CSV table of C-alpha atoms in Angstrom, one decimal:
chain,number,residue,atom,x,y,z
A,219,MET,CA,17.3,-4.8,-76.8
A,220,LYS,CA,19.6,-2.6,-75.1
A,221,LEU,CA,17.3,0.3,-75.4
A,222,ILE,CA,14.3,-1.5,-74.2
A,223,LYS,CA,16.3,-2.9,-71.3
A,224,SER,CA,17.6,0.6,-70.5
A,225,ASN,CA,14.0,1.9,-70.5
A,226,SER,CA,12.9,-1.0,-68.2
A,227,ARG,CA,15.6,0.0,-65.8
A,228,ASN,CA,14.6,3.6,-65.9
A,229,VAL,CA,10.9,2.6,-65.4
A,230,ALA,CA,11.9,0.4,-62.5
A,231,LEU,CA,14.0,3.1,-61.1
A,232,SER,CA,11.1,5.8,-61.4
A,233,ILE,CA,8.8,3.3,-59.8
A,234,GLY,CA,11.3,2.7,-57.0
A,235,VAL,CA,11.8,6.3,-56.4
A,236,GLY,CA,8.1,7.1,-56.4
A,237,ILE,CA,7.4,4.3,-53.8
A,238,LEU,CA,10.3,5.6,-51.7
A,239,SER,CA,8.9,9.2,-52.0
A,240,LEU,CA,5.4,7.8,-50.8
A,241,LEU,CA,7.0,5.9,-48.0
A,242,MET,CA,9.1,8.9,-46.8
A,243,SER,CA,6.0,11.1,-47.0
A,244,SER,CA,3.9,8.8,-45.1
A,245,CYS,CA,6.6,8.5,-42.4
A,246,ALA,CA,6.9,12.3,-42.3
A,247,ASN,CA,3.1,12.6,-42.0
A,248,ASP,CA,3.2,10.0,-39.2
A,249,GLU,CA,5.9,11.9,-37.4
A,250,VAL,CA,3.9,15.1,-37.7
A,251,SER,CA,0.9,13.3,-36.4
A,252,GLU,CA,2.7,11.8,-33.5
A,253,ASP,CA,4.5,15.2,-32.8
A,254,ARG,CA,1.2,17.0,-32.8
A,255,SER,CA,-0.3,14.3,-30.5
A,256,VAL,CA,2.6,14.7,-28.1
A,257,SER,CA,2.3,18.5,-28.2
A,258,THR,CA,-1.4,18.4,-27.4
A,259,ASP,CA,-0.7,16.1,-24.5
A,260,VAL,CA,1.8,18.6,-23.1
A,261,VAL,CA,-0.7,21.4,-23.6
A,262,GLU,CA,-3.5,19.5,-21.8
A,263,SER,CA,-1.1,18.6,-19.0
A,264,GLU,CA,-0.2,22.2,-18.4
A,265,ALA,CA,-3.7,23.3,-18.5
A,266,GLU,CA,-4.9,20.7,-16.1
A,267,MET,CA,-2.2,21.5,-13.6
A,268,ASP,CA,-3.0,25.1,-13.8
A,269,ALA,CA,-6.7,24.3,-13.2
A,270,VAL,CA,-6.0,22.1,-10.0
A,271,PHE,CA,-3.5,24.3,-8.3
A,272,GLU,CA,-5.2,27.6,-9.1
A,273,ASP,CA,-8.3,26.1,-7.6
A,274,ILE,CA,-6.3,25.3,-4.5
A,275,ASP,CA,-4.7,28.7,-4.1
A,276,ASP,CA,-8.2,30.4,-4.5
A,277,LEU,CA,-9.5,27.9,-1.6
A,278,SER,CA,-6.3,28.8,0.4
A,279,SER,CA,-6.9,32.5,-0.1
A,280,ILE,CA,-10.4,32.6,1.0
A,281,SER,CA,-9.7,30.3,3.9
A,282,LEU,CA,-6.9,32.6,5.1
A,283,GLU,CA,-9.0,35.6,4.7
A,284,SER,CA,-11.6,34.1,6.9
A,285,ALA,CA,-9.1,33.1,9.4
A,286,GLU,CA,-8.0,36.8,9.9
A,287,THR,CA,-11.5,37.6,10.9
A,288,SER,CA,-11.7,34.6,13.3
A,289,SER,CA,-10.6,34.3,16.8
A,290,GLY,CA,-9.8,30.6,16.2
A,291,GLY,CA,-11.7,27.4,16.8
A,292,ARG,CA,-14.1,25.7,14.3
A,293,MET,CA,-16.2,27.5,11.9
A,294,GLU,CA,-19.2,25.6,10.5
A,295,GLU,CA,-19.2,27.1,7.0
A,296,LEU,CA,-17.6,29.6,4.6
A,297,ASP,CA,-19.5,31.3,1.9
A,298,ASP,CA,-18.2,29.1,-0.9
A,299,ASP,CA,-20.0,26.1,-2.4
A,300,ARG,CA,-16.7,24.1,-2.6
A,301,LEU,CA,-16.6,23.9,1.3
A,302,CYS,CA,-19.2,21.8,2.8
A,303,ASP,CA,-20.5,22.2,6.4
A,304,GLY,CA,-17.7,21.4,8.9
A,305,VAL,CA,-14.8,21.2,6.3
A,306,PHE,CA,-13.1,24.4,7.6
A,307,SER,CA,-11.4,24.6,10.9
A,308,TYR,CA,-8.6,26.9,12.3
A,309,GLU,CA,-6.3,26.9,15.3
A,310,GLY,CA,-3.9,29.7,16.2
A,311,THR,CA,-3.9,33.5,16.1
A,312,LYS,CA,-4.0,36.1,13.4
A,313,GLU,CA,-0.3,36.1,13.4
A,314,SER,CA,0.3,32.3,13.0
A,315,GLY,CA,-1.8,29.2,12.8
A,316,THR,CA,-3.0,26.2,10.8
A,317,ILE,CA,-6.2,25.9,8.7
A,318,THR,CA,-7.5,22.5,7.9
A,319,LEU,CA,-9.8,21.8,5.1
A,320,ASP,CA,-11.1,18.3,5.7
A,321,PHE,CA,-13.3,17.1,2.9
A,322,GLY,CA,-13.6,13.7,4.3
A,323,ASP,CA,-14.8,11.0,2.0
A,324,GLY,CA,-16.3,13.5,-0.4
A,325,CYS,CA,-17.6,17.0,-0.6
A,326,VAL,CA,-19.6,17.9,-3.8
A,327,ASP,CA,-19.7,21.5,-5.2
A,328,ARG,CA,-22.4,22.9,-7.4
A,329,LYS,CA,-20.4,22.0,-10.5
A,330,GLY,CA,-20.3,18.4,-9.4
A,331,ASN,CA,-16.8,18.3,-8.5
A,332,VAL,CA,-15.9,15.9,-5.7
A,333,ARG,CA,-13.2,16.7,-3.3
A,334,LYS,CA,-11.7,14.3,-0.8
A,335,GLY,CA,-9.0,14.2,1.8
A,336,ILE,CA,-7.2,17.1,3.6
A,337,ILE,CA,-5.6,20.4,2.5
A,338,THR,CA,-3.4,21.9,5.3
A,339,ILE,CA,-2.6,25.5,5.2
A,340,SER,CA,0.0,26.9,7.8
A,341,HIS,CA,0.6,30.6,8.0
A,342,THR,CA,3.3,32.9,9.7
A,343,GLY,CA,2.5,36.6,9.5
A,344,ARG,CA,-0.8,37.8,8.4
A,345,PHE,CA,-2.0,36.8,4.9
A,346,PHE,CA,-2.9,40.4,3.9
A,347,ALA,CA,0.2,42.0,5.2
A,348,PRO,CA,3.7,42.1,3.4
A,349,GLY,CA,5.9,39.3,4.6
A,350,GLY,CA,3.2,36.9,5.3
A,351,ILE,CA,4.0,33.3,4.3
A,352,SER,CA,1.5,30.3,3.9
A,353,VAL,CA,2.5,26.8,3.3
A,354,VAL,CA,0.0,24.3,1.6
A,355,SER,CA,0.2,20.6,1.8
A,356,PHE,CA,-2.0,17.6,1.1
A,357,VAL,CA,-3.1,14.4,2.9
A,358,ASP,CA,-4.9,12.1,0.6
A,359,TYR,CA,-6.4,15.0,-1.1
A,360,SER,CA,-8.1,14.6,-4.6
A,361,ILE,CA,-10.5,16.3,-6.9
A,362,ASN,CA,-12.6,14.0,-9.0
A,363,ASP,CA,-10.3,11.1,-7.9
A,364,ILE,CA,-7.3,13.0,-9.3
A,365,GLN,CA,-4.7,12.7,-6.4
A,366,VAL,CA,-2.8,15.9,-5.5
A,367,GLU,CA,0.6,16.0,-4.0
A,368,GLY,CA,3.4,18.6,-3.4
A,369,THR,CA,4.2,21.6,-1.2
A,370,ARG,CA,3.0,25.1,-2.2
A,371,THR,CA,4.5,28.2,-0.6
A,372,ILE,CA,2.8,31.6,-1.0
A,373,GLU,CA,4.6,34.7,0.3
A,374,ASN,CA,3.0,38.1,0.3
A,375,ILE,CA,5.3,40.3,-1.5
A,376,SER,CA,3.1,43.5,-1.7
A,377,GLU,CA,5.0,46.7,-0.8
A,378,THR,CA,2.2,48.2,1.4
A,379,LEU,CA,-1.0,47.0,3.0
A,380,THR,CA,-2.9,49.4,0.6
A,381,ASP,CA,-1.3,47.7,-2.5
A,382,THR,CA,-3.1,45.2,-4.7
A,383,LEU,CA,-2.3,41.9,-3.1
A,384,THR,CA,0.9,40.4,-4.8
A,385,PHE,CA,2.2,36.9,-3.9
A,386,SER,CA,5.3,34.9,-4.8
A,387,VAL,CA,4.1,31.2,-5.3
A,388,THR,CA,6.6,28.1,-5.6
A,389,LEU,CA,5.6,24.5,-5.9
A,390,VAL,CA,7.9,21.7,-5.0
A,391,GLY,CA,7.1,18.0,-5.7
A,392,GLY,CA,3.9,18.9,-7.5
A,393,LYS,CA,2.2,15.8,-8.8
A,394,LEU,CA,-1.2,14.7,-10.1
A,395,THR,CA,-2.1,11.0,-10.3
A,396,TRP,CA,-5.0,9.8,-12.2
A,397,PRO,CA,-7.2,6.8,-11.4
A,398,ASP,CA,-5.5,4.8,-14.3
A,399,GLU,CA,-2.2,5.3,-12.2
A,400,THR,CA,-0.7,7.6,-14.8
A,401,SER,CA,0.9,10.8,-13.3
A,402,ALA,CA,2.3,14.2,-14.2
A,403,THR,CA,4.8,16.2,-12.2
A,404,ARG,CA,5.4,20.1,-11.9
A,405,GLU,CA,7.6,22.6,-10.3
A,406,VAL,CA,6.6,26.3,-10.3
A,407,ASN,CA,8.0,29.7,-9.7
A,408,ARG,CA,5.3,32.3,-10.2
A,409,ILE,CA,3.7,35.7,-9.2
A,410,ARG,CA,0.1,35.8,-8.4
A,411,VAL,CA,-1.7,39.2,-8.2
A,412,TRP,CA,-5.2,39.2,-6.5
A,413,GLU,CA,-7.4,42.0,-7.7
A,414,ARG,CA,-10.3,42.1,-5.4
A,415,ALA,CA,-13.7,43.4,-6.4
A,416,LEU,CA,-16.8,44.4,-4.3
A,417,ASN,CA,-18.4,41.1,-5.3
A,418,PRO,CA,-16.1,38.4,-4.7
A,419,LEU,CA,-17.2,36.6,-7.7
A,420,ASN,CA,-15.7,39.3,-9.8
A,421,ASP,CA,-12.1,38.9,-8.4
A,422,ARG,CA,-9.5,38.5,-10.8
A,423,VAL,CA,-6.2,36.7,-10.3
A,424,LEU,CA,-3.2,37.5,-12.7
A,425,VAL,CA,-0.5,34.9,-12.9
A,426,SER,CA,3.0,35.4,-14.4
A,427,GLY,CA,6.2,33.4,-14.3
A,428,SER,CA,7.5,29.8,-15.1
A,429,ALA,CA,6.9,26.2,-14.7
A,430,SER,CA,8.3,22.9,-15.6
A,431,GLY,CA,7.2,19.3,-15.5
A,432,ILE,CA,6.7,15.9,-17.1
A,433,THR,CA,3.4,15.0,-18.6
A,434,ARG,CA,1.5,11.7,-18.3
A,435,ARG,CA,3.3,10.4,-21.4
A,436,GLY,CA,6.8,11.1,-20.0
A,437,VAL,CA,7.4,14.3,-22.1
A,438,GLU,CA,9.6,16.9,-20.3
A,439,TYR,CA,8.6,20.5,-20.7
A,440,THR,CA,9.1,24.1,-19.5
A,441,GLY,CA,6.6,26.8,-19.7
A,442,GLN,CA,7.0,30.8,-19.6
A,443,ILE,CA,3.9,33.0,-19.4
A,444,THR,CA,4.4,35.8,-21.8
A,445,GLU,CA,1.0,37.5,-21.1
A,446,ASP,CA,-0.6,37.2,-17.8
A,447,LEU,CA,-2.9,34.3,-17.2
A,448,VAL,CA,-6.2,35.6,-16.0
A,449,PHE,CA,-8.4,33.6,-13.6
A,450,VAL,CA,-11.8,34.7,-12.3
A,451,ARG,CA,-13.4,33.1,-9.4
A,452,SER,CA,-16.8,32.6,-11.1
A,453,CYS,CA,-15.3,30.6,-14.0
A,454,ARG,CA,-14.9,27.0,-12.7
A,455,ILE,CA,-16.1,25.0,-15.6
A,456,SER,CA,-13.3,22.5,-16.0
A,457,ARG,CA,-13.9,19.3,-13.9
A,458,ARG,CA,-10.2,19.7,-13.0
A,459,GLY,CA,-10.8,23.2,-11.3
A,460,LYS,CA,-10.3,26.6,-12.8
A,461,LEU,CA,-9.0,27.6,-16.2
A,462,PRO,CA,-7.5,30.9,-17.4
A,463,VAL,CA,-10.1,33.2,-19.4
A,464,ALA,CA,-7.1,35.1,-21.0
A,465,GLY,CA,-3.4,35.1,-21.3
A,466,VAL,CA,-0.5,33.4,-23.3
A,467,ASN,CA,1.7,30.6,-22.0
A,468,VAL,CA,4.7,29.4,-24.2
A,469,ILE,CA,5.6,25.7,-23.7
A,470,THR,CA,9.0,24.2,-24.9
A,471,THR,CA,9.8,20.7,-25.3
A,472,ALA,CA,12.9,18.9,-26.8
A,473,ASN,CA,11.3,19.0,-30.3
A,474,ASN,CA,8.7,21.9,-30.4
A,475,ILE,CA,7.8,25.3,-29.1
A,476,MET,CA,4.0,25.6,-28.5
A,477,THR,CA,2.0,28.8,-27.7
A,478,MET,CA,-1.1,28.4,-25.8
A,479,TYR,CA,-3.7,31.3,-26.2
A,480,PHE,CA,-6.5,31.3,-23.6
A,481,GLY,CA,-8.9,33.7,-25.3
A,482,ASP,CA,-10.2,37.3,-24.5
A,483,GLY,CA,-12.1,36.8,-21.2
A,484,GLU,CA,-14.8,34.3,-22.1
A,485,CYS,CA,-15.5,31.6,-19.6
A,486,ASP,CA,-15.0,28.5,-21.7
A,487,ARG,CA,-12.7,25.4,-22.1
A,488,ASN,CA,-11.2,26.3,-25.4
A,489,ILE,CA,-7.5,26.8,-25.8
A,490,ARG,CA,-5.9,27.8,-29.2
A,491,ILE,CA,-2.5,26.3,-29.6
A,492,VAL,CA,0.0,27.3,-32.3
A,493,ILE,CA,2.8,24.7,-33.2
A,494,ASN,CA,5.4,25.4,-35.8
A,495,GLY,CA,3.0,27.9,-37.3
A,496,VAL,CA,0.0,25.7,-37.4
A,497,SER,CA,-3.0,26.8,-35.4
A,498,ASP,CA,-5.3,24.2,-33.6
A,499,ASN,CA,-8.0,24.2,-30.9
A,500,VAL,CA,-7.9,22.0,-27.7
A,501,ILE,CA,-11.0,21.5,-25.4
A,502,VAL,CA,-10.0,20.8,-21.9
A,503,GLU,CA,-12.6,18.6,-20.1
């Protein structure tokens, strides 16, 4: 009887260990699944922030370029489908002034993006000259009902007038708020290099530097660009704005390090992410 009893005890112990192992494995899988879900959220948040604010930087750049060739007053249109008739106005001189992009109750571009509200761009010094500073702010501005907040300061740090245009970009109090009232925040300290082409649609912008923020799910993160993010004006496929067509951004949270690969120049919504050695693809809508 003792032998049989001992075997029963051993069997029961084996079953218990097996169940415990299964439970631990299940919990581990759940943790991995949750971990990857959080990581994907961080990646998407960073990509969406890049798309919205790079689009704003591009709008600011073409508006400031137009202001330099204008004597002031109201211009009826600019050669950009994002700016409907009457959206652009400028007061001041070439040395200092304020640009107002008033999208009113809605301006629709060819991609179907709807911009509302006001972007204000105040500049001191010439945009294309070293030392020129522009400050971008928002009044009830949104793109596709995503509300945008923050103060973006852009300083021309090019060494000479003949250099490729190089800008220091900081963002303070950056925030996006979605229609469901969830929001994400962001601070930025980056360098933006504008490579101009004969055809403006072929212009490229190279972005380097760092950012930090909190996602819609409350996850804190920091980001460091390890290979320049490359934006092209013609690639505005995301409903958030513009996405990089190349470059690498490394995102760090309390639990993970994620590497975002934006491809080799193709204009698409795909981002390859690597988390703890595991590769996955994310499509940004």
